[in-house]
Coordinates of C-alpha atoms and ligand atoms in Angstrom, one line a residue:
M1 CA 32.8 5.1 0.4
T2 CA 30.1 3.6 2.5
E3 CA 26.9 4.8 4.2
T4 CA 24.1 3.6 6.5
R5 CA 21.0 2.5 4.4
S6 CA 17.8 0.7 5.2
V7 CA 18.4 -2.8 3.5
V8 CA 15.2 -5.0 2.4
A9 CA 16.2 -7.9 4.5
G10 CA 12.8 -9.9 3.7
V11 CA 9.3 -9.6 2.3
G12 CA 6.0 -11.6 3.2
S13 CA 2.2 -11.3 2.8
F14 CA -0.8 -12.8 3.8
L15 CA -4.4 -12.5 2.0
P16 CA -7.5 -14.0 3.8
E17 CA -9.1 -17.0 2.5
R18 CA -12.3 -15.7 1.3
I19 CA -12.5 -14.5 -2.3
L20 CA -15.4 -12.1 -3.4
T21 CA -16.2 -12.0 -6.9
N22 CA -17.4 -9.7 -9.3
A23 CA -20.3 -12.1 -10.1
E24 CA -21.3 -12.3 -6.1
L25 CA -21.2 -8.5 -6.0
S26 CA -23.5 -8.2 -9.0
T27 CA -25.9 -10.1 -7.0
M28 CA -25.8 -7.4 -3.8
V29 CA -25.4 -4.3 -5.9
D30 CA -26.5 -3.0 -9.3
T31 CA -23.1 -3.6 -11.2
S32 CA -21.7 -6.0 -13.4
D33 CA -18.4 -8.0 -13.9
E34 CA -17.8 -6.1 -17.3
W35 CA -18.3 -2.7 -15.6
I36 CA -16.0 -3.4 -12.7
R37 CA -13.6 -4.8 -15.0
E38 CA -13.4 -2.3 -17.6
R39 CA -13.4 0.8 -15.2
T40 CA -11.1 -0.6 -12.4
G41 CA -9.4 -3.9 -14.3
I42 CA -10.4 -6.0 -10.7
T43 CA -11.9 -9.6 -11.0
E44 CA -12.0 -10.5 -7.3
R45 CA -10.7 -9.3 -3.8
R46 CA -10.4 -11.0 -0.4
V47 CA -12.6 -10.4 2.6
A48 CA -11.6 -11.1 6.4
A49 CA -13.4 -13.9 8.0
E50 CA -15.6 -12.7 11.0
G51 CA -13.3 -12.4 13.9
E52 CA -10.3 -12.1 11.7
T53 CA -8.5 -8.7 12.5
T54 CA -6.0 -6.4 11.0
S55 CA -3.4 -7.5 13.8
D56 CA -4.2 -11.5 12.9
I57 CA -3.0 -10.8 9.2
S58 CA -0.3 -8.5 10.1
V59 CA 1.2 -11.5 12.3
K60 CA 1.2 -13.6 9.3
A61 CA 2.7 -11.4 7.0
A62 CA 5.4 -10.5 9.7
K63 CA 6.2 -13.9 10.2
A64 CA 6.6 -14.7 6.6
A65 CA 8.8 -11.5 5.9
L66 CA 11.0 -12.7 9.3
D67 CA 11.3 -16.1 7.8
A68 CA 12.2 -14.7 4.5
A69 CA 15.0 -12.5 6.2
G70 CA 16.0 -15.5 8.7
M71 CA 15.0 -13.4 11.6
T72 CA 12.2 -14.0 14.5
G73 CA 10.6 -11.4 16.2
A74 CA 13.2 -10.9 19.0
D75 CA 15.4 -9.4 16.4
I76 CA 13.0 -6.7 15.7
D77 CA 13.2 -3.3 17.5
L78 CA 10.8 -1.2 15.6
I79 CA 7.5 -1.8 14.2
V80 CA 5.8 0.6 12.2
L81 CA 2.1 -0.6 11.1
A82 CA 0.2 1.5 8.4
T83 CA -3.3 0.8 8.8
T84 CA -6.7 2.6 8.5
T85 CA -8.5 -0.5 10.1
P86 CA -6.8 -0.9 13.6
D87 CA -8.1 -3.5 15.7
Y88 CA -9.4 -1.2 18.4
T89 CA -9.5 2.7 18.7
F90 CA -6.3 1.9 21.0
P91 CA -3.9 0.7 21.5
A92 CA -1.9 0.8 18.4
T93 CA -2.4 -2.5 16.2
A94 CA 1.5 -2.5 16.4
T95 CA 1.5 -3.3 19.9
Q96 CA -0.6 -6.1 19.5
V97 CA 1.6 -7.4 16.8
Q98 CA 4.7 -6.6 18.8
A99 CA 3.3 -8.8 21.6
Q100 CA 2.4 -11.8 19.3
L101 CA 5.8 -11.8 17.8
G102 CA 8.1 -11.1 21.1
A103 CA 9.7 -8.0 19.7
G104 CA 11.2 -5.3 21.5
G105 CA 11.9 -1.6 20.8
A106 CA 8.9 0.6 19.8
A107 CA 5.9 -0.2 17.9
F108 CA 3.2 2.1 16.7
D109 CA 0.5 2.7 14.0
L110 CA 0.6 5.2 11.3
Q111 CA -2.4 6.4 9.5
A112 CA -2.1 8.0 5.9
V113 CA -4.8 5.7 4.2
C114 CA -3.5 4.1 1.1
S115 CA -0.3 5.9 1.1
G116 CA 0.3 4.4 4.7
F117 CA 3.1 1.7 3.5
V118 CA 5.1 4.4 1.8
F119 CA 4.8 6.7 4.8
A120 CA 5.6 3.9 7.0
L121 CA 8.8 2.9 4.9
A122 CA 10.0 6.6 4.9
T123 CA 9.6 6.8 8.6
A124 CA 11.2 3.4 9.5
D125 CA 13.8 4.5 7.1
N126 CA 14.8 7.8 9.0
F127 CA 14.8 5.7 12.2
L128 CA 17.2 3.2 11.0
V129 CA 19.4 5.7 9.1
R130 CA 19.8 7.7 12.5
G131 CA 20.8 4.8 14.6
Q132 CA 17.6 4.8 16.4
A133 CA 16.7 1.1 15.5
Q134 CA 18.7 -1.9 14.0
N135 CA 16.0 -4.1 12.4
A136 CA 12.5 -2.8 11.5
L137 CA 9.2 -4.3 10.3
V138 CA 6.9 -2.0 8.1
I139 CA 3.6 -3.5 7.8
G140 CA 1.1 -2.2 5.6
A141 CA -2.3 -4.2 6.8
E142 CA -6.3 -3.7 6.4
T143 CA -9.6 -5.0 7.0
I144 CA -10.9 -2.0 5.0
T145 CA -14.0 -4.1 4.2
R146 CA -15.3 -3.4 7.3
L147 CA -15.6 0.2 6.4
I148 CA -17.4 -0.6 3.3
D149 CA -21.1 0.8 2.9
W150 CA -22.3 -2.5 0.7
E151 CA -25.4 -0.6 -0.8
D152 CA -22.4 2.0 -2.4
R153 CA -22.0 0.7 -6.0
G154 CA -19.3 3.2 -6.5
T155 CA -17.1 2.0 -3.6
C156 CA -17.9 -1.4 -2.6
V157 CA -16.6 -3.0 -5.8
L158 CA -12.9 -1.6 -5.3
F159 CA -11.9 -2.6 -1.8
G160 CA -10.2 -5.8 -0.5
D161 CA -8.4 -7.0 2.7
G162 CA -4.8 -8.3 3.1
A163 CA -1.4 -7.6 4.6
G164 CA 2.3 -7.1 3.5
A165 CA 5.4 -6.7 5.4
V166 CA 9.0 -5.7 4.6
V167 CA 11.9 -6.3 7.3
L168 CA 14.4 -3.4 7.0
S169 CA 18.0 -3.5 8.5
A170 CA 20.2 -0.8 9.0
R171 CA 23.5 -1.7 7.2
E172 CA 26.7 0.0 6.0
V173 CA 26.7 -0.5 2.2
E174 CA 29.0 0.8 -0.6
E175 CA 27.3 3.7 -2.5
D176 CA 26.0 1.5 -5.5
G177 CA 24.8 -0.8 -3.0
P178 CA 21.2 -2.0 -1.7
G179 CA 18.9 0.0 0.4
I180 CA 16.4 2.6 0.3
L181 CA 17.7 5.5 -1.9
R182 CA 15.1 8.1 -1.8
T183 CA 11.8 8.6 -0.3
Y184 CA 9.0 11.5 -0.5
I185 CA 5.9 11.8 1.1
R186 CA 3.1 15.0 0.8
S187 CA -0.1 15.7 2.1
D188 CA -2.9 18.2 1.2
G189 CA -5.7 18.4 3.4
Q190 CA -7.8 20.6 1.2
F191 CA -8.8 17.6 -0.6
R192 CA -9.8 15.6 2.6
T193 CA -13.3 15.3 1.7
L194 CA -12.7 13.7 -1.5
L195 CA -12.0 10.6 0.3
Q196 CA -12.8 10.0 3.7
T197 CA -15.1 7.9 6.4
D198 CA -18.3 9.6 7.9
G199 CA -17.5 8.6 11.3
G200 CA -14.8 8.3 13.8
P201 CA -14.2 8.3 17.8
S202 CA -14.2 12.2 18.1
A203 CA -16.6 13.4 15.5
T204 CA -19.4 10.9 15.8
G205 CA -18.5 8.0 18.2
T206 CA -18.6 5.5 15.2
V207 CA -16.6 3.7 13.0
G208 CA -18.2 5.2 9.8
H209 CA -18.0 3.9 6.2
L210 CA -15.7 4.9 3.5
R211 CA -17.2 7.5 1.1
M212 CA -15.4 8.7 -2.0
Q213 CA -15.8 11.0 -5.1
G214 CA -14.0 8.7 -7.6
N215 CA -13.9 10.6 -10.3
Q216 CA -12.4 13.5 -8.4
V217 CA -10.0 11.5 -6.9
F218 CA -8.9 9.6 -10.2
R219 CA -8.4 13.3 -11.8
H220 CA -5.9 14.1 -9.1
A221 CA -4.2 10.9 -8.5
V222 CA -2.3 10.5 -11.8
N223 CA -0.3 13.9 -11.6
K224 CA 0.2 13.7 -7.9
I225 CA 1.8 10.3 -8.2
A226 CA 4.0 11.4 -11.2
E227 CA 5.3 14.4 -9.3
A228 CA 6.1 12.2 -6.5
I229 CA 8.1 9.8 -8.7
E230 CA 9.7 12.5 -10.6
T231 CA 10.8 13.9 -7.6
V232 CA 12.6 10.6 -6.2
I233 CA 14.1 9.6 -9.3
E234 CA 15.7 13.2 -10.0
R235 CA 16.9 13.2 -6.2
A236 CA 18.2 9.8 -6.7
G237 CA 20.2 10.7 -9.7
V238 CA 18.6 7.9 -11.8
T239 CA 16.3 8.1 -14.8
A240 CA 12.8 6.0 -15.4
A241 CA 15.1 3.6 -17.6
D242 CA 16.9 2.5 -14.8
I243 CA 14.1 1.2 -13.1
D244 CA 13.6 -2.2 -13.1
W245 CA 10.4 -2.6 -11.3
F246 CA 7.6 -0.3 -10.7
V247 CA 5.2 -1.5 -7.9
P248 CA 2.6 1.2 -7.7
H249 CA -0.5 1.4 -5.2
Q250 CA -3.0 -0.9 -6.6
A251 CA -6.2 1.3 -6.9
N252 CA -7.2 1.0 -10.4
Q253 CA -5.6 -0.3 -13.4
R254 CA -6.3 2.7 -15.4
I255 CA -4.4 4.8 -12.9
L256 CA -1.7 2.6 -13.1
D257 CA -1.4 2.4 -16.6
S258 CA -1.6 6.3 -17.0
V259 CA 1.2 6.7 -14.6
A260 CA 3.4 4.1 -16.0
N261 CA 2.6 5.6 -19.5
K262 CA 3.1 9.4 -18.7
L263 CA 6.8 8.4 -17.1
G264 CA 7.5 6.0 -20.1
I265 CA 7.9 2.9 -17.8
P266 CA 6.9 0.1 -20.0
P267 CA 4.1 -2.3 -19.1
E268 CA 6.2 -5.4 -18.7
R269 CA 8.0 -3.6 -15.9
V270 CA 4.9 -3.0 -13.9
V271 CA 3.6 -5.1 -10.9
T272 CA 0.1 -5.4 -11.0
T273 CA -2.0 -7.3 -8.6
V274 CA -5.2 -5.1 -8.5
A275 CA -6.9 -7.9 -10.6
T276 CA -7.1 -10.3 -7.7
H277 CA -6.4 -8.1 -4.7
G278 CA -8.5 -5.0 -5.5
N279 CA -7.5 -2.0 -3.5
T280 CA -6.2 -3.2 -0.2
S281 CA -5.2 0.4 0.6
A282 CA -2.0 0.5 2.9
A283 CA -1.2 -3.3 2.1
S284 CA -1.5 -3.2 -1.7
V285 CA 2.4 -2.0 -2.2
P286 CA 3.9 -4.7 0.4
L287 CA 1.5 -7.5 -1.0
A288 CA 2.4 -6.6 -4.8
M289 CA 6.2 -6.5 -3.8
D290 CA 5.8 -10.1 -2.3
V291 CA 4.4 -11.4 -5.4
A292 CA 6.8 -10.3 -7.8
V293 CA 9.7 -11.6 -5.4
K294 CA 8.2 -14.9 -4.9
D295 CA 7.8 -15.4 -8.5
G296 CA 11.3 -14.4 -9.3
R297 CA 10.7 -11.1 -10.9
I298 CA 12.3 -8.7 -8.3
K299 CA 16.1 -10.1 -8.0
P300 CA 18.6 -8.7 -5.6
G301 CA 20.2 -5.4 -7.1
D302 CA 17.1 -4.4 -8.9
L303 CA 15.9 -1.0 -8.6
V304 CA 12.3 -0.8 -7.5
L305 CA 10.0 2.2 -7.7
V306 CA 7.0 2.0 -5.3
E307 CA 4.3 5.2 -5.1
A308 CA 1.0 5.6 -3.5
L309 CA -1.9 8.3 -3.2
G310 CA -4.8 8.0 -0.6
G311 CA -7.3 9.8 1.6
G312 CA -6.2 13.3 3.0
F313 CA -4.9 13.6 0.3
T314 CA -1.6 11.9 0.9
W315 CA 0.8 10.8 -1.5
G316 CA 4.5 9.5 -2.1
A317 CA 7.0 7.5 -3.8
A318 CA 10.4 5.7 -2.7
L319 CA 13.3 4.4 -4.6
I320 CA 14.8 0.9 -3.3
R321 CA 17.8 -1.0 -4.5
V322 CA 16.7 -4.4 -3.4
Ligands
ACO401 N1 -21.3 -0.6 -11.6 C1 -21.8 0.2 -12.5 N2 -22.1 1.5 -12.4 C2 -21.4 2.2 -11.5 C3 -20.6 1.7 -10.4 C4 -20.6 0.4 -10.6 N3 -20.0 -0.5 -9.6 N4 -20.0 2.6 -9.8 C5 -20.3 3.9 -10.4 N5 -21.2 3.6 -11.4 C6 -22.0 4.4 -12.4 C7 -22.0 5.6 -11.8 O1 -23.0 5.8 -11.0 C8 -22.1 6.8 -12.9 O2 -23.5 6.6 -13.3 P1 -24.1 7.8 -14.0 O3 -23.4 8.2 -15.2 O4 -25.5 7.4 -14.5 O5 -24.3 9.0 -13.1 C9 -21.0 5.9 -14.0 O6 -21.0 4.6 -13.4 C10 -19.7 6.7 -13.9 O7 -19.3 6.8 -12.6 P2 -17.5 7.6 -12.5 O8 -17.6 7.4 -10.8 O9 -17.4 8.9 -13.1 O10 -16.9 6.5 -13.3 P3 -15.5 6.4 -13.3 O11 -15.1 6.3 -14.4 O12 -14.9 7.4 -12.5 O13 -14.8 5.1 -12.3 C11 -14.1 4.5 -10.2 C12 -15.5 5.2 -11.0 C13 -13.7 3.1 -10.5 C14 -14.4 4.5 -8.7 C15 -12.9 5.5 -10.5 O14 -13.2 6.8 -10.4 C16 -11.6 5.1 -9.7 O15 -11.0 4.3 -9.5 N6 -11.3 6.2 -8.8 C17 -10.1 6.2 -8.2 C18 -10.0 5.6 -6.8 C19 -8.8 5.6 -6.1 O16 -7.7 5.8 -6.9 N7 -8.6 5.4 -5.0 C20 -7.4 5.7 -4.2 C21 -7.2 5.7 -2.9 S1 -8.5 4.9 -2.3 C22 -7.8 5.3 -0.4 O17 -7.2 6.1 -0.3 C23 -8.7 4.4 0.6

């Protein structure tokens, strides 16, 4: 028996050139390379150049994903772009990307902070499976360093810029064939003030800075992520032992280790890029996926688990047979 599924046709990513090291940050705020590495696992992150926007880096990641899929922008009839740092308040950054790629159909932004890519994947999957689009670009892209208060050592050491993209195609496949098997997304607004910006178009007429109660976020992250993962695994009828690659949101090495440990996923099955990318918010999962596809770890037929938790709180997970 066959069914319609969203199949991963190509993955791509782009990182801005400028590297910001822990050593350089130590000259800006009262911190140290040792503290940052021990508490987060991060050694460096990228920062978008002046004038380099979220749409610029999205287009580069999208073109790489289209190349990998053997497609052009003209083949795309849906773009879902997850970002917290759009070029402008409106129109959606996705429409900018659509115009530059020459894509058709519909294009819109999706805002779920660090969980954005997982939410965008779930959204695009529903359009494809219901026959409302044929080929979708799911993009996670951030110039999140623009929201950083560079005097706040509790946050400025954590974040970095980048973009990742996945082309999904609606295809008729066998039950054991490729495609998105399950997605699960959740939000709980009672936690919204633990991770937020202190400005926005309607509230203050400004963009604001990122504010986070890091230890509170940490406290909730492991349990909520584990709940999402256990749900997708159970609903897909697989076990943790079946997962070939775990590609988590790259927030903090300690969170990744705790989640993998709680679920019994061995460290050699976990794709980690947090050391060199930092937390790139909505971009982190597709950026990490691209690294593991390019270096040959993720291969056709592999079962890949992705997850994320971000401001809101929002959180979720997805299981994909590539
Ligand atoms: N360098 C040196 N010291 C620091 C730094 C720094 N960069 N930042 C904080 N400290 C100090 C604090 O001031 C505090 O000092 P005190 O004890 O004198 O008050 C001490 O270190 C401990 O602070 P905590 O916040 O309790 O440190 P913790 O071990 O929790 O690590 C961190 C902080 C890395 C932020 C961690 O809490 C974390 O990663 N949280 C999760 C973040 C996350 O997952 N975000 C996900 C989503 S992001 C999004 O959605 C946009």
